[in-house]
Coordinates of C-alpha atoms and ligand atoms in Angstrom, one line a residue:
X1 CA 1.9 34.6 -22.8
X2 CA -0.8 32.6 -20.5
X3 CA 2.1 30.3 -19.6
X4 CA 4.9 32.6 -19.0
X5 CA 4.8 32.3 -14.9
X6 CA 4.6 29.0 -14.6
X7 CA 7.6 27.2 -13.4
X8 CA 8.9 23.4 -13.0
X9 CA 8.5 21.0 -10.5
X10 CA 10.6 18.6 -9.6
X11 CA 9.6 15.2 -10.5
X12 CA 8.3 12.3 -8.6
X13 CA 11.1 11.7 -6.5
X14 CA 9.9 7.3 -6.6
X15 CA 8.8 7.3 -10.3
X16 CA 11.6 9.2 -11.4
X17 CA 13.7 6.7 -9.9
X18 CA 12.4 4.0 -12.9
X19 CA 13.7 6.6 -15.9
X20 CA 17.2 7.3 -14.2
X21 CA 17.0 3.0 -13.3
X22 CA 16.3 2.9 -17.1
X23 CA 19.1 5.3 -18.4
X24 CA 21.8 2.9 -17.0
X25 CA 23.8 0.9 -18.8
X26 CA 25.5 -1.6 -16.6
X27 CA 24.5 -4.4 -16.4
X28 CA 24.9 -5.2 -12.9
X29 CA 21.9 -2.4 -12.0
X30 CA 19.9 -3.0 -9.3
X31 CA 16.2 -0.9 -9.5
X32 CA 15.0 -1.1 -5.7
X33 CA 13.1 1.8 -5.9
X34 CA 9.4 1.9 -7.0
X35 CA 7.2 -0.9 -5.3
X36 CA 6.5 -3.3 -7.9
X37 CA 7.4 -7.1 -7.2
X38 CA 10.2 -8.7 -9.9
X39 CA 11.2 -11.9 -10.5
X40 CA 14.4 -13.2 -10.7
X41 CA 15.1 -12.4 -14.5
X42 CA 13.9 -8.7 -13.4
X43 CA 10.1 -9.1 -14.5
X44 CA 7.2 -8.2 -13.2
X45 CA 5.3 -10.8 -14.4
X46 CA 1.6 -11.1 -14.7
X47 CA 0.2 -13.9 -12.0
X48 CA -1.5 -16.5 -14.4
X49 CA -4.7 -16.5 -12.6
X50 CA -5.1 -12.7 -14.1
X51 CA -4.2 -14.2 -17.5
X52 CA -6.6 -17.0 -17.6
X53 CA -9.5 -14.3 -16.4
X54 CA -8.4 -11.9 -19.3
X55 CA -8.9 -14.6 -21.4
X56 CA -11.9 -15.3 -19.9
X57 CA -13.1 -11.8 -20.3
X58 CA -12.1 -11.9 -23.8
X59 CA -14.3 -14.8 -24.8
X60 CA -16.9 -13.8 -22.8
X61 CA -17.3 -9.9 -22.4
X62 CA -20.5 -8.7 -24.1
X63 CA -19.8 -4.6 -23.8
X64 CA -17.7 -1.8 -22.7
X65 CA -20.5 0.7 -21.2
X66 CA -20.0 2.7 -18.0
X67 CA -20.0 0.8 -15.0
X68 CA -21.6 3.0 -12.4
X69 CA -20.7 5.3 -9.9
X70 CA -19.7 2.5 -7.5
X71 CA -17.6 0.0 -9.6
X72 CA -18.5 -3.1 -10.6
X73 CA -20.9 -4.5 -7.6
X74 CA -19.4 -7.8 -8.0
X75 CA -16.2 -7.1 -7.7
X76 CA -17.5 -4.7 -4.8
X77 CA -18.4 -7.3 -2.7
X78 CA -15.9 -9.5 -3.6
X79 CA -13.3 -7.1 -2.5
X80 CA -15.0 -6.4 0.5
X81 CA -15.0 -10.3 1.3
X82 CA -11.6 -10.3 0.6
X83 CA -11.0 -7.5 2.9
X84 CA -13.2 -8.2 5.8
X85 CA -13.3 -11.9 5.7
X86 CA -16.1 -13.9 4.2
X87 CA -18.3 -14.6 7.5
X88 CA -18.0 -10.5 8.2
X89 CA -20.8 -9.3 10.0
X90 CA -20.4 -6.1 8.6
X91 CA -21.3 -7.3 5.2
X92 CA -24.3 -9.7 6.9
X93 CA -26.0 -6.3 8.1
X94 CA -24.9 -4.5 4.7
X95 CA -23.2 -2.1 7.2
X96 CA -19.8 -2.0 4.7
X97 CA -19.7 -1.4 0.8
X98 CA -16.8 -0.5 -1.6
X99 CA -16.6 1.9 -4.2
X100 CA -14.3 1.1 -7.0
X101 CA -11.5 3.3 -7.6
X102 CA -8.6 4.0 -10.1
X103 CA -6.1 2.0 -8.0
X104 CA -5.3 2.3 -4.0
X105 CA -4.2 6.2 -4.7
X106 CA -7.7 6.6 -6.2
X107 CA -9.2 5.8 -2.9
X108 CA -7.2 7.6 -0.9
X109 CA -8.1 11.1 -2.9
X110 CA -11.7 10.0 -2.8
X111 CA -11.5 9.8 1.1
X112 CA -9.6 12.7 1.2
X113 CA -12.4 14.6 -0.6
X114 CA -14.6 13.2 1.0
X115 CA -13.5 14.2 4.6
X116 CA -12.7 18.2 3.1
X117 CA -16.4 17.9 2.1
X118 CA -18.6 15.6 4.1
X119 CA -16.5 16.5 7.6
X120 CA -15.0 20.2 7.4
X121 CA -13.0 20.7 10.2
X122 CA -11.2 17.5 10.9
X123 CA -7.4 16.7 10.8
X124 CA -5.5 14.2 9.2
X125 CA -3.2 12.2 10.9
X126 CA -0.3 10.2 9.2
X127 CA 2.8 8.8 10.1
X128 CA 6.1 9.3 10.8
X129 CA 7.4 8.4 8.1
X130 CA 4.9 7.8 5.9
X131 CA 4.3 7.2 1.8
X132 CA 5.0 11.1 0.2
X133 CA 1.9 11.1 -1.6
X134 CA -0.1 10.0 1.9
X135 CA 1.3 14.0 2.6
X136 CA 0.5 15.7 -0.7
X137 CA -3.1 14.0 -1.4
X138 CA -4.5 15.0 1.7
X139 CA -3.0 18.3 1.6
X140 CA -4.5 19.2 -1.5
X141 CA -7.6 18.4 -0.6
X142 CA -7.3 21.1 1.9
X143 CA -7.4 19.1 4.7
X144 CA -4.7 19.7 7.9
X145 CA -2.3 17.1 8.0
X146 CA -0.1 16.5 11.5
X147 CA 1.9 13.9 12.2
X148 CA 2.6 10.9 15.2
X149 CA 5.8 9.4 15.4
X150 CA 6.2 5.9 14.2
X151 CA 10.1 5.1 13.2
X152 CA 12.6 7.2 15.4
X153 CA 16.0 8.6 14.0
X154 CA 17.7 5.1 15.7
X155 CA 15.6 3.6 12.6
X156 CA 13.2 1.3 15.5
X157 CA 10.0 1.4 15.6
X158 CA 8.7 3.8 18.5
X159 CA 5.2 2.2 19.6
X160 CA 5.6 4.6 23.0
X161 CA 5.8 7.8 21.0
X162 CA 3.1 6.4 18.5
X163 CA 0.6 5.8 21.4
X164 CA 1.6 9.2 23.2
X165 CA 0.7 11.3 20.2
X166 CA -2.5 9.8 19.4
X167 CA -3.3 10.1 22.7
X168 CA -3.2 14.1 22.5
X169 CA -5.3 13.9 18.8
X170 CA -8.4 16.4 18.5
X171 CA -11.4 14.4 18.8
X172 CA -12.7 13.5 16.0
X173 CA -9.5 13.7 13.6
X174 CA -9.3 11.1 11.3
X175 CA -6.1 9.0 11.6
X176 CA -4.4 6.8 8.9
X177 CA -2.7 4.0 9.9
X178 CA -1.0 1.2 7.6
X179 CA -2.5 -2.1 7.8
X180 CA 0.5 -3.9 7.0
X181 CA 3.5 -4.0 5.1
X182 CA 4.5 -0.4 6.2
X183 CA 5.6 2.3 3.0
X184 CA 8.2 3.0 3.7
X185 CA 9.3 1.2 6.8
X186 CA 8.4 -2.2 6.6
X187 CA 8.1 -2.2 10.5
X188 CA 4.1 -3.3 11.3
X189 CA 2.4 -2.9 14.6
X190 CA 2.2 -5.9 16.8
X191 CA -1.4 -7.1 17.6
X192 CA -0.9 -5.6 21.1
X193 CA 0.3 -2.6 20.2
X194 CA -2.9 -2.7 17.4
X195 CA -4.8 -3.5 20.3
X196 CA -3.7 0.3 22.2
X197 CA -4.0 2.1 19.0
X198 CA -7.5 0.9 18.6
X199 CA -8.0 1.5 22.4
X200 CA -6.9 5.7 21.9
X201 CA -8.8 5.7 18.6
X202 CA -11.9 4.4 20.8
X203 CA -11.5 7.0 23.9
X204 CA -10.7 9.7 21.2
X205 CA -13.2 8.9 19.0
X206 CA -10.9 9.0 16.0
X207 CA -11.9 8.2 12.6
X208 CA -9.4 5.3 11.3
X209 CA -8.6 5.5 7.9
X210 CA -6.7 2.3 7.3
X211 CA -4.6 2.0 4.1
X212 CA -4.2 -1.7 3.0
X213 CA -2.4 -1.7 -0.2
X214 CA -0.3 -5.2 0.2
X215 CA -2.7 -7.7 1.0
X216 CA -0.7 -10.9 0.9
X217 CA 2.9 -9.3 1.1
X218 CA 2.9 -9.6 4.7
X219 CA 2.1 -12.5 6.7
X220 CA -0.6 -13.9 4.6
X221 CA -4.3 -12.8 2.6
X222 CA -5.8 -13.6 6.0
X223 CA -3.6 -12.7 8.2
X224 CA -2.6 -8.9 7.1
X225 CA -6.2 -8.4 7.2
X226 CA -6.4 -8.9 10.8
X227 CA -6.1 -5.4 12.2
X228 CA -8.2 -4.4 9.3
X229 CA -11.3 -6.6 10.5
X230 CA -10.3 -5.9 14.2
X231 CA -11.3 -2.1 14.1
X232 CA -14.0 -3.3 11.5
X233 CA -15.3 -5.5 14.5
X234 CA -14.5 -3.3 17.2
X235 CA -15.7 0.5 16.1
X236 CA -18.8 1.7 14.6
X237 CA -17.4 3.7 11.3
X238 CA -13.9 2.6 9.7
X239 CA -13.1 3.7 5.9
X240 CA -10.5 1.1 4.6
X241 CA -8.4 1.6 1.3
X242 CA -7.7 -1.7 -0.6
X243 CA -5.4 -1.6 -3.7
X244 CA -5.1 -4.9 -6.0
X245 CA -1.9 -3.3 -7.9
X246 CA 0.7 -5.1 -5.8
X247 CA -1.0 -8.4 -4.5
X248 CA -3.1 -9.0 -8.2
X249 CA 0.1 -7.5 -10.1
X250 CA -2.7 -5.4 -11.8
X251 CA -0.6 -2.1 -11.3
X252 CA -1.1 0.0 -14.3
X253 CA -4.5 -1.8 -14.8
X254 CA -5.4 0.8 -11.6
X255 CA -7.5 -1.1 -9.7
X256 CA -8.0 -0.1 -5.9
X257 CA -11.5 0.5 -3.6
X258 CA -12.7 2.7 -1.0
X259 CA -14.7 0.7 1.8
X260 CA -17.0 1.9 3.8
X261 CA -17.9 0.6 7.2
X262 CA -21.3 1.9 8.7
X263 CA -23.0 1.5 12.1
X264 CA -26.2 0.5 10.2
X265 CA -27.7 0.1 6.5
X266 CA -29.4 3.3 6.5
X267 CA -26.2 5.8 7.1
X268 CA -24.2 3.6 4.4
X269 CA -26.1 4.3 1.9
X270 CA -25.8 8.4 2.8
X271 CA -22.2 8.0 2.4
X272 CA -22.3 6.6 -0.5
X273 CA -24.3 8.6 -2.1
X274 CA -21.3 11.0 -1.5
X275 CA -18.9 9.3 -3.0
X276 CA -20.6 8.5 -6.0
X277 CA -20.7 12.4 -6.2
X278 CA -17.4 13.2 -5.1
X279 CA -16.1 10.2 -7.7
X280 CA -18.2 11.5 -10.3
X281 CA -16.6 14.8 -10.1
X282 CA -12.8 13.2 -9.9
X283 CA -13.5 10.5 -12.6
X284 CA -17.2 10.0 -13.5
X285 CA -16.8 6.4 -13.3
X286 CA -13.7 3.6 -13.1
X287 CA -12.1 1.9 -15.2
X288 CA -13.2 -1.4 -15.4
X289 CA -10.7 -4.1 -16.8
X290 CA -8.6 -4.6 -14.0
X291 CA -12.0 -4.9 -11.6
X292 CA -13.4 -7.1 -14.0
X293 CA -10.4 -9.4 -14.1
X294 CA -10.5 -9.1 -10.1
X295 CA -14.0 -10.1 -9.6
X296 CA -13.6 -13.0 -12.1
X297 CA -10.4 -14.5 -9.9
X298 CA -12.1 -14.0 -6.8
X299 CA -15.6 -15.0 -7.9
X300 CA -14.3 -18.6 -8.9
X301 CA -12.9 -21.1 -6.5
X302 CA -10.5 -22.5 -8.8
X303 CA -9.1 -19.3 -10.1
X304 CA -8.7 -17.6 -6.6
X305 CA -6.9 -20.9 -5.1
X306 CA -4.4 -20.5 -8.1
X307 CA -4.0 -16.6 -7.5
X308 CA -3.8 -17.5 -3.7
X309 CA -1.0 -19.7 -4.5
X310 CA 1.0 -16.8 -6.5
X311 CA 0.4 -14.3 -4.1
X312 CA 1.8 -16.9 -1.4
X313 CA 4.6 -17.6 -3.5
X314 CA 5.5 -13.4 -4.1
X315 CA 5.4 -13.3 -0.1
X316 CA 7.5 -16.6 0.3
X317 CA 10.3 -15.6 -1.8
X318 CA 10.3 -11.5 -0.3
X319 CA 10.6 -13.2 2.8
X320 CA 13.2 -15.5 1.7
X321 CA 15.3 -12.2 -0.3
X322 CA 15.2 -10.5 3.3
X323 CA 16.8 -13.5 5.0
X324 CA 19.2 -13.9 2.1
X325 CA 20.4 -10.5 2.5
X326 CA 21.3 -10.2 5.9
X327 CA 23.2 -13.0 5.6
X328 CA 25.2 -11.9 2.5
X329 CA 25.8 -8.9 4.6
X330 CA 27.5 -11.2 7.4
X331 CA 30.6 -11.7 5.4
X332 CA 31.0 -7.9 6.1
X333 CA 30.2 -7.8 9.8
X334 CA 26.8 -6.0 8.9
X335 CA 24.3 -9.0 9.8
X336 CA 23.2 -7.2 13.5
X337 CA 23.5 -3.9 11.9
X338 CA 20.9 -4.8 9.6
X339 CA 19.2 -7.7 11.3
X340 CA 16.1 -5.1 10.9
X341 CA 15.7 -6.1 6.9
X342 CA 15.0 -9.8 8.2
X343 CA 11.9 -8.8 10.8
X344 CA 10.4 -6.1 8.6
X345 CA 7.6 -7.3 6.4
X346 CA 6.0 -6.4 2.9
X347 CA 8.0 -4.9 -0.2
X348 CA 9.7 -2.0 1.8
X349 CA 12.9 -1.9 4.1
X350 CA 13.9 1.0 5.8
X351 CA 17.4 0.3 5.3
X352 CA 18.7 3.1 7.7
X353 CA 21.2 4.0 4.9
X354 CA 21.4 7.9 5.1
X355 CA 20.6 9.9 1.9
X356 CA 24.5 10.3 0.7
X357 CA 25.0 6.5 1.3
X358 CA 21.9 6.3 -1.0
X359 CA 23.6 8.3 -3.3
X360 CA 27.0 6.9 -3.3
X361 CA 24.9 3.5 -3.9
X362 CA 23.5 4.5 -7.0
X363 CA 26.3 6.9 -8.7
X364 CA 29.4 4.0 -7.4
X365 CA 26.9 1.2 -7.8
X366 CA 24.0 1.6 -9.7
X367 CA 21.6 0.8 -7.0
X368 CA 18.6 2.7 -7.2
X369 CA 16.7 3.2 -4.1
X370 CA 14.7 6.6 -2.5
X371 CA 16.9 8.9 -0.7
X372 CA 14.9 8.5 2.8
X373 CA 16.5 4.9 2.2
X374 CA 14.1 2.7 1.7
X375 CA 14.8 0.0 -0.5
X376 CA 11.8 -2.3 -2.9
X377 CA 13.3 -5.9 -1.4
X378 CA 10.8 -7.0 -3.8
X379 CA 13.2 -5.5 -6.9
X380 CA 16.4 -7.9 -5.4
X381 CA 17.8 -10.3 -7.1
X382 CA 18.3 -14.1 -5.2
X383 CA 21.4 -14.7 -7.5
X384 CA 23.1 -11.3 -6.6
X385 CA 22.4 -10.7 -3.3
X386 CA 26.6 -11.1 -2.1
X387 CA 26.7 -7.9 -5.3
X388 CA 24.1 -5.8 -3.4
X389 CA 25.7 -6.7 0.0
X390 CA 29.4 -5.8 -1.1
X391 CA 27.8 -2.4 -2.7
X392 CA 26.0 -2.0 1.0
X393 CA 28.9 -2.6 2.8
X394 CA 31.0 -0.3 0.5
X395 CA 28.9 2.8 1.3
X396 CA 28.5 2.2 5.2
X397 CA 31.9 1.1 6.2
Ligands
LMR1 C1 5.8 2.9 -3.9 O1 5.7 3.5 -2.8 O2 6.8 2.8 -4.5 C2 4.5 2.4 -4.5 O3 3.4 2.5 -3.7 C3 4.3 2.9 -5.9 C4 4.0 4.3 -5.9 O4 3.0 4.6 -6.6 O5 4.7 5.1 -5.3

């Protein structure tokens, strides 16, 4: 039969975390695995700014015909405002456009196609640690992927090591680098230390790929964005990712963008003439919903201050559920050990909890979380954080 050598591969080792998350039946569960932001009753609730816009569209949406190549050009510009800031040069000298892809993951394989096609030759760079599917897209795209340090085995953040590597990249390479919110660390770059990556990346002539899929999580909208618009400011050529899954709560709506940054008009429009081909070829043109409810949020004032506000108040109370937890860990003489949880930033926390305490989390405790450790802070529960602490504490006594 034309099937009979083809074998099984293990699933997602993230996504399958929601069906074993789902199979259990007690009812203290804790799902931190998958990145998706919950509330305290366990929801991931829909921000109502993207309800009123639905509505909106509802009422007001005249046809469902292909959108182009490039996305919706509203919500392209929009997005790239968002992005870049809304005095951005860049945009001013249409030197920077965005092309609107099936969620942040989208954009990543349409750069990675991209690079295989439009500049053979050139290395990948990602980090160490890094998201698994950063590894696998690139790869099969046929692309070489290498790695620079980032977190060391002490579970710190190694700047040095970071710095050293990049140092030693082929010229030319393209290097991805997390704008904020780490996956799956949680540790960010200072702005100094942004600052001597952006230096290497100059002297190298690196291309940076910067992947900015929690816009809001962080520190802010504005200020996650810095070291997005400092590269954007400082270097001739940038490609950015931008997802609106996380920060819009518009996950399965899959709604993401590839910008573009150019050193003039003229050779922006080249490459996007590319990825209009290389999209068309992965998935003709996007879906448009999710854009649609996007550009209508961002394109009115009174709609993007109340989205502002929800996105502020998802940061607000992450923040908060990292303080809470190191402090229901003091009770067990674990607040220094994981006095890390409290400075990381963004959904992710690289607990430092070694794969068979990860284990022996979910199996004595039903915690879910991925076996490099990391653990979705955004899946915690305010009103069971001294339960999560006394299952930590369990495992790593
Ligand atoms: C995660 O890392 O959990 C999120 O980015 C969701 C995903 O697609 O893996």
């Amino acid at each position: 039969m034309h099937f009979d050598a083809i074998g099984r591969v293990p699933g997602d080792p993230i996504l399958g975390l929601m069906d074993l998350y789902a199979q259990d039946t007690n009812p203290n569960k804790f799902d931190l695995g998958v990145g998706v932001y919950k509330d305290d009753q366990g929801l991931t609730p829909i921000p109502h700014s993207v309800k009123l816009a639905e509505q909106r569209l509802v009422e007001q949406q005249t046809t469902k015909t292909y959108i182009g190549g490039h996305g919706d050009a509203a919500f392209g510009t929009l997005i790239s405002a968002l992005v870049l800031g809304a005095d951005s040069a860049l945009i001013r000298e249409r030197r920077a456009g965005a092309t609107q892809t099936p969620g942040g993951t989208g954009a990543l394989r349409l750069s990675a196609d991209f690079i295989a096609h439009s500049l053979p030759g050139r290395g990948v760079w990602l980090s160490n640690p890094t998201w698994p599917i950063h590894e696998t897209i690139f790869a099969k795209a046929g692309l070489k992927v290498s790695h620079y340090p980032y977190v060391g085995a002490d579970n710190r953040l190694d700047v040095a090591a970071m710095l050293a590597t990049l140092a030693t990249v082929p010229k030319g390479d393209v290097v991805l680098l997390h704008a904020c919110c780490h996956n799956p660390t949680g540790f960010d770059l200072s702005q100094d230390d942004w600052r001597e990556v952006l230096q290497i990346v100059r002297e190298r002539q690196l291309l940076p790929l910067i992947d900015f899929a929690y816009q809001g999580f962080g520190d802010g909208l504005e200020q996650d964005a810095w070291a997005v618009r400092l590269f954007a400011a400082a270097l001739p050529e940038v490609l950015v990712t931008s997802s609106c899954s996380k920060n819009f709560g518009l996950y399965r709506d899959r709604v993401g963008a590839l910008i573009v940054c150019a050193a003039n008009a003229e050779k922006l429009t080249d490459v996007r003439s590319q990825l209009a081909n290389t999209a068309r070829n992965l998935w003709s043109t996007p879906p448009d919903h999710g854009a649609a409810v996007v550009a209508t949020i961002l394109g009115d004032a009174e709609l993007k201050k109340l989205w502002s506000e929800e996105v502020e108040a998802m940061r607000s109370r992450i923040a908060q559920l990292r303080s809470g937890l190191v402090e229901a860990l003091a009770p067990h003489g674990l607040a220094e050990r994981f006095a890390h949880i409290g400075a990381q930033r963004g959904m992710f926390s690289y607990t430092g909890l070694s794969a068979a305490q990860v284990q022996q989390l979910r199996e004595k405790h039903s915690v879910y979380m991925v076996s490099s450790g990391r653990a979705n802070v955004a899946g915690m529960d305010a009103t069971r954080l001294a339960l999560l602490a006394q299952a930590i504490a369990d495992v790593s006594n």
